């Protein structure tokens, strides 16, 4: 039973060759730039503090405490 757990140099060269054939040499920098932006946005989202959004409302400002106007 063969379990492919490592990519060798031969397989890596074939993958790079296929990517260059599919996207062309001019598209590779644009593709990598877009991938970098996506990774950066993901990291920024992971580091964002959402505690202010999940903050419970102040009991003095709760909407149920105000008397209804008649």
CSV table of N, CA and C in Angstrom, one decimal:
chain,number,residue,atom,x,y,z
A,1,UNK,N,0.8,-1.2,0.0
A,1,UNK,CA,0.0,0.0,0.0
A,1,UNK,C,0.9,1.2,0.0
A,2,UNK,N,0.7,2.1,-1.0
A,2,UNK,CA,1.5,3.3,-1.1
A,2,UNK,C,0.8,4.5,-0.6
A,3,UNK,N,1.4,5.2,0.3
A,3,UNK,CA,0.7,6.4,0.8
A,3,UNK,C,1.6,7.6,0.5
A,4,UNK,N,1.1,8.5,-0.4
A,4,UNK,CA,1.9,9.6,-0.9
A,4,UNK,C,1.9,10.7,0.2
A,5,UNK,N,3.0,10.8,1.0
A,5,UNK,CA,3.0,11.8,2.0
A,5,UNK,C,4.0,12.9,1.8
A,6,UNK,N,4.9,12.7,0.8
A,6,UNK,CA,5.9,13.7,0.5
A,6,UNK,C,5.9,13.9,-1.0
A,7,UNK,N,6.1,15.2,-1.4
A,7,UNK,CA,6.2,15.5,-2.8
A,7,UNK,C,7.7,15.6,-3.1
A,8,UNK,N,8.1,14.9,-4.1
A,8,UNK,CA,9.5,14.9,-4.5
A,8,UNK,C,9.8,16.0,-5.5
A,9,UNK,N,11.1,16.2,-5.8
A,9,UNK,CA,11.4,17.2,-6.8
A,9,UNK,C,10.8,17.0,-8.1
A,10,UNK,N,10.7,15.8,-8.6
A,10,UNK,CA,10.2,15.5,-9.9
A,10,UNK,C,8.7,15.9,-10.0
A,11,UNK,N,7.9,15.6,-8.9
A,11,UNK,CA,6.5,15.9,-8.9
A,11,UNK,C,6.3,17.4,-8.8
A,12,UNK,N,7.2,18.1,-8.0
A,12,UNK,CA,7.1,19.5,-7.9
A,12,UNK,C,7.4,20.2,-9.2
A,13,UNK,N,8.4,19.8,-10.0
A,13,UNK,CA,8.7,20.3,-11.3
A,13,UNK,C,7.5,20.1,-12.2
A,14,UNK,N,6.9,19.0,-12.2
A,14,UNK,CA,5.8,18.7,-13.1
A,14,UNK,C,4.6,19.7,-12.7
A,15,UNK,N,4.4,19.9,-11.4
A,15,UNK,CA,3.3,20.8,-11.0
A,15,UNK,C,3.6,22.2,-11.5
A,16,UNK,N,4.8,22.7,-11.3
A,16,UNK,CA,5.2,24.0,-11.7
A,16,UNK,C,5.0,24.2,-13.2
A,17,UNK,N,5.4,23.2,-14.0
A,17,UNK,CA,5.3,23.2,-15.4
A,17,UNK,C,3.8,23.3,-15.9
A,18,UNK,N,3.0,22.5,-15.2
A,18,UNK,CA,1.6,22.5,-15.6
A,18,UNK,C,0.9,23.9,-15.2
A,19,UNK,N,1.3,24.5,-14.1
A,19,UNK,CA,0.8,25.8,-13.7
A,19,UNK,C,1.2,26.8,-14.7
A,20,UNK,N,2.5,26.8,-15.2
A,20,UNK,CA,3.0,27.7,-16.2
A,20,UNK,C,2.2,27.5,-17.5
A,21,UNK,N,2.0,26.3,-17.9
A,21,UNK,CA,1.2,26.0,-19.1
A,21,UNK,C,-0.2,26.6,-19.0
A,22,UNK,N,-0.9,26.4,-17.8
A,22,UNK,CA,-2.3,26.8,-17.7
A,22,UNK,C,-2.4,28.3,-17.6
A,23,UNK,N,-1.6,29.0,-16.8
A,23,UNK,CA,-1.7,30.4,-16.6
A,23,UNK,C,-0.8,31.3,-17.4
A,24,UNK,N,0.2,30.8,-17.9
A,24,UNK,CA,1.2,31.6,-18.7
A,24,UNK,C,2.1,32.3,-17.8
A,25,UNK,N,3.3,32.7,-18.3
A,25,UNK,CA,4.3,33.3,-17.5
A,25,UNK,C,3.8,34.7,-17.0
A,26,UNK,N,3.0,35.4,-17.7
A,26,UNK,CA,2.6,36.8,-17.3
A,26,UNK,C,1.6,36.8,-16.2
A,27,UNK,N,0.8,35.7,-16.1
A,27,UNK,CA,-0.3,35.7,-15.1
A,27,UNK,C,0.2,35.2,-13.8
A,28,UNK,N,1.4,34.6,-13.7
A,28,UNK,CA,1.8,34.0,-12.4
A,28,UNK,C,2.0,35.1,-11.4
A,29,UNK,N,2.7,36.3,-11.6
A,29,UNK,CA,2.8,37.3,-10.6
A,29,UNK,C,1.4,37.8,-10.1
A,30,UNK,N,0.5,38.0,-11.1
A,30,UNK,CA,-0.8,38.4,-10.7
A,30,UNK,C,-1.5,37.4,-9.8
A,31,UNK,N,-1.4,36.2,-10.1
A,31,UNK,CA,-2.0,35.1,-9.3
A,31,UNK,C,-1.4,35.0,-7.9
A,32,UNK,N,-0.1,35.2,-7.8
A,32,UNK,CA,0.6,35.2,-6.5
A,32,UNK,C,0.2,36.4,-5.7
A,33,UNK,N,0.1,37.6,-6.4
A,33,UNK,CA,-0.3,38.8,-5.7
A,33,UNK,C,-1.7,38.6,-5.1
A,34,UNK,N,-2.6,38.1,-5.8
A,34,UNK,CA,-4.0,37.8,-5.4
A,34,UNK,C,-4.0,36.9,-4.2
A,35,UNK,N,-3.2,35.8,-4.3
A,35,UNK,CA,-3.1,34.9,-3.2
A,35,UNK,C,-2.5,35.5,-1.9
A,36,UNK,N,-1.6,36.4,-2.1
A,36,UNK,CA,-1.0,37.1,-0.9
A,36,UNK,C,-2.0,38.0,-0.3
A,37,UNK,N,-2.8,38.7,-1.1
A,37,UNK,CA,-3.8,39.6,-0.5
A,37,UNK,C,-4.9,38.7,0.3
A,38,UNK,N,-5.2,37.6,-0.3
A,38,UNK,CA,-6.2,36.7,0.4
A,38,UNK,C,-5.6,36.2,1.8
A,39,UNK,N,-4.4,35.9,1.8
A,39,UNK,CA,-3.7,35.4,3.0
A,39,UNK,C,-3.7,36.6,4.0
A,40,UNK,N,-3.3,37.8,3.5
A,40,UNK,CA,-3.2,38.9,4.4
A,40,UNK,C,-4.6,39.3,5.0
A,41,UNK,N,-5.6,39.2,4.2
A,41,UNK,CA,-7.0,39.5,4.7
A,41,UNK,C,-7.4,38.5,5.7
A,42,UNK,N,-7.1,37.2,5.5
A,42,UNK,CA,-7.4,36.2,6.4
A,42,UNK,C,-6.7,36.4,7.8
A,43,UNK,N,-5.4,36.7,7.7
A,43,UNK,CA,-4.7,37.0,9.0
A,43,UNK,C,-5.2,38.2,9.7
A,44,UNK,N,-5.6,39.3,8.9
A,44,UNK,CA,-6.1,40.4,9.6
A,44,UNK,C,-7.5,40.1,10.3
A,45,UNK,N,-8.3,39.3,9.6
A,45,UNK,CA,-9.5,38.9,10.2
A,45,UNK,C,-9.3,38.0,11.5
A,46,UNK,N,-8.3,37.2,11.5
A,46,UNK,CA,-8.0,36.4,12.6
A,46,UNK,C,-7.5,37.2,13.8
A,47,UNK,N,-6.8,38.4,13.5
A,47,UNK,CA,-6.3,39.2,14.6
A,47,UNK,C,-7.3,40.3,15.0
A,48,UNK,N,-8.4,40.5,14.4
A,48,UNK,CA,-9.3,41.5,14.7
A,48,UNK,C,-10.0,41.2,16.0
A,49,UNK,N,-10.2,42.2,16.9
A,49,UNK,CA,-10.9,42.0,18.2
A,49,UNK,C,-12.3,42.2,18.0
A,50,UNK,N,-13.1,41.2,18.1
A,50,UNK,CA,-14.6,41.3,18.0
A,50,UNK,C,-15.3,41.5,19.3
A,51,UNK,N,-14.6,41.7,20.4
A,51,UNK,CA,-15.2,41.8,21.7
A,51,UNK,C,-16.2,42.9,21.8
A,52,UNK,N,-15.9,44.1,21.1
A,52,UNK,CA,-16.8,45.2,21.2
A,52,UNK,C,-18.2,44.9,20.5
A,53,UNK,N,-18.2,44.0,19.5
A,53,UNK,CA,-19.4,43.6,18.8
A,53,UNK,C,-20.2,42.7,19.7
A,54,UNK,N,-19.6,41.9,20.5
A,54,UNK,CA,-20.2,40.9,21.3
A,54,UNK,C,-20.6,41.4,22.7
A,55,UNK,N,-20.3,42.7,22.9
A,55,UNK,CA,-20.5,43.2,24.3
A,55,UNK,C,-22.0,43.3,24.6
A,56,UNK,N,-22.4,42.9,25.8
A,56,UNK,CA,-23.8,42.9,26.2
A,56,UNK,C,-24.2,44.3,26.4
A,57,UNK,N,-25.5,44.6,26.2
A,57,UNK,CA,-26.0,46.0,26.4
A,57,UNK,C,-26.0,46.4,27.8
A,58,UNK,N,-25.8,47.6,28.1
A,58,UNK,CA,-25.9,48.2,29.4
A,58,UNK,C,-27.3,48.0,30.0
A,59,UNK,N,-27.5,47.5,31.2
A,59,UNK,CA,-28.9,47.3,31.7
A,59,UNK,C,-29.7,48.7,31.8
A,60,UNK,N,-29.0,49.8,32.0
A,60,UNK,CA,-29.7,51.1,32.1
A,60,UNK,C,-30.2,51.5,30.7
A,61,UNK,N,-29.6,51.0,29.6
A,61,UNK,CA,-30.0,51.4,28.3
A,61,UNK,C,-30.8,50.3,27.6
A,62,UNK,N,-31.3,49.3,28.3
A,62,UNK,CA,-32.0,48.2,27.7
A,62,UNK,C,-33.4,48.8,27.2
A,63,UNK,N,-33.8,48.4,26.1
A,63,UNK,CA,-35.1,48.9,25.5
A,63,UNK,C,-36.3,48.6,26.3
A,64,UNK,N,-36.3,47.5,27.0
A,64,UNK,CA,-37.5,47.1,27.8
A,64,UNK,C,-37.7,47.9,29.1
A,65,UNK,N,-36.8,48.7,29.5
A,65,UNK,CA,-36.9,49.5,30.7
A,65,UNK,C,-37.7,50.8,30.5
A,66,UNK,N,-37.9,51.2,29.3
A,66,UNK,CA,-38.6,52.5,29.1
A,66,UNK,C,-40.1,52.2,29.1
A,67,UNK,N,-40.9,53.2,29.7
A,67,UNK,CA,-42.3,53.0,29.7
A,67,UNK,C,-42.9,53.3,28.3
A,68,UNK,N,-43.9,52.6,28.0
A,68,UNK,CA,-44.5,52.7,26.6
A,68,UNK,C,-45.3,54.0,26.6
A,69,UNK,N,-45.2,54.7,25.4
A,69,UNK,CA,-46.0,55.9,25.2
A,69,UNK,C,-47.4,55.5,24.8
A,70,UNK,N,-48.4,56.2,25.4
A,70,UNK,CA,-49.8,56.0,25.1
A,70,UNK,C,-50.5,57.2,24.5
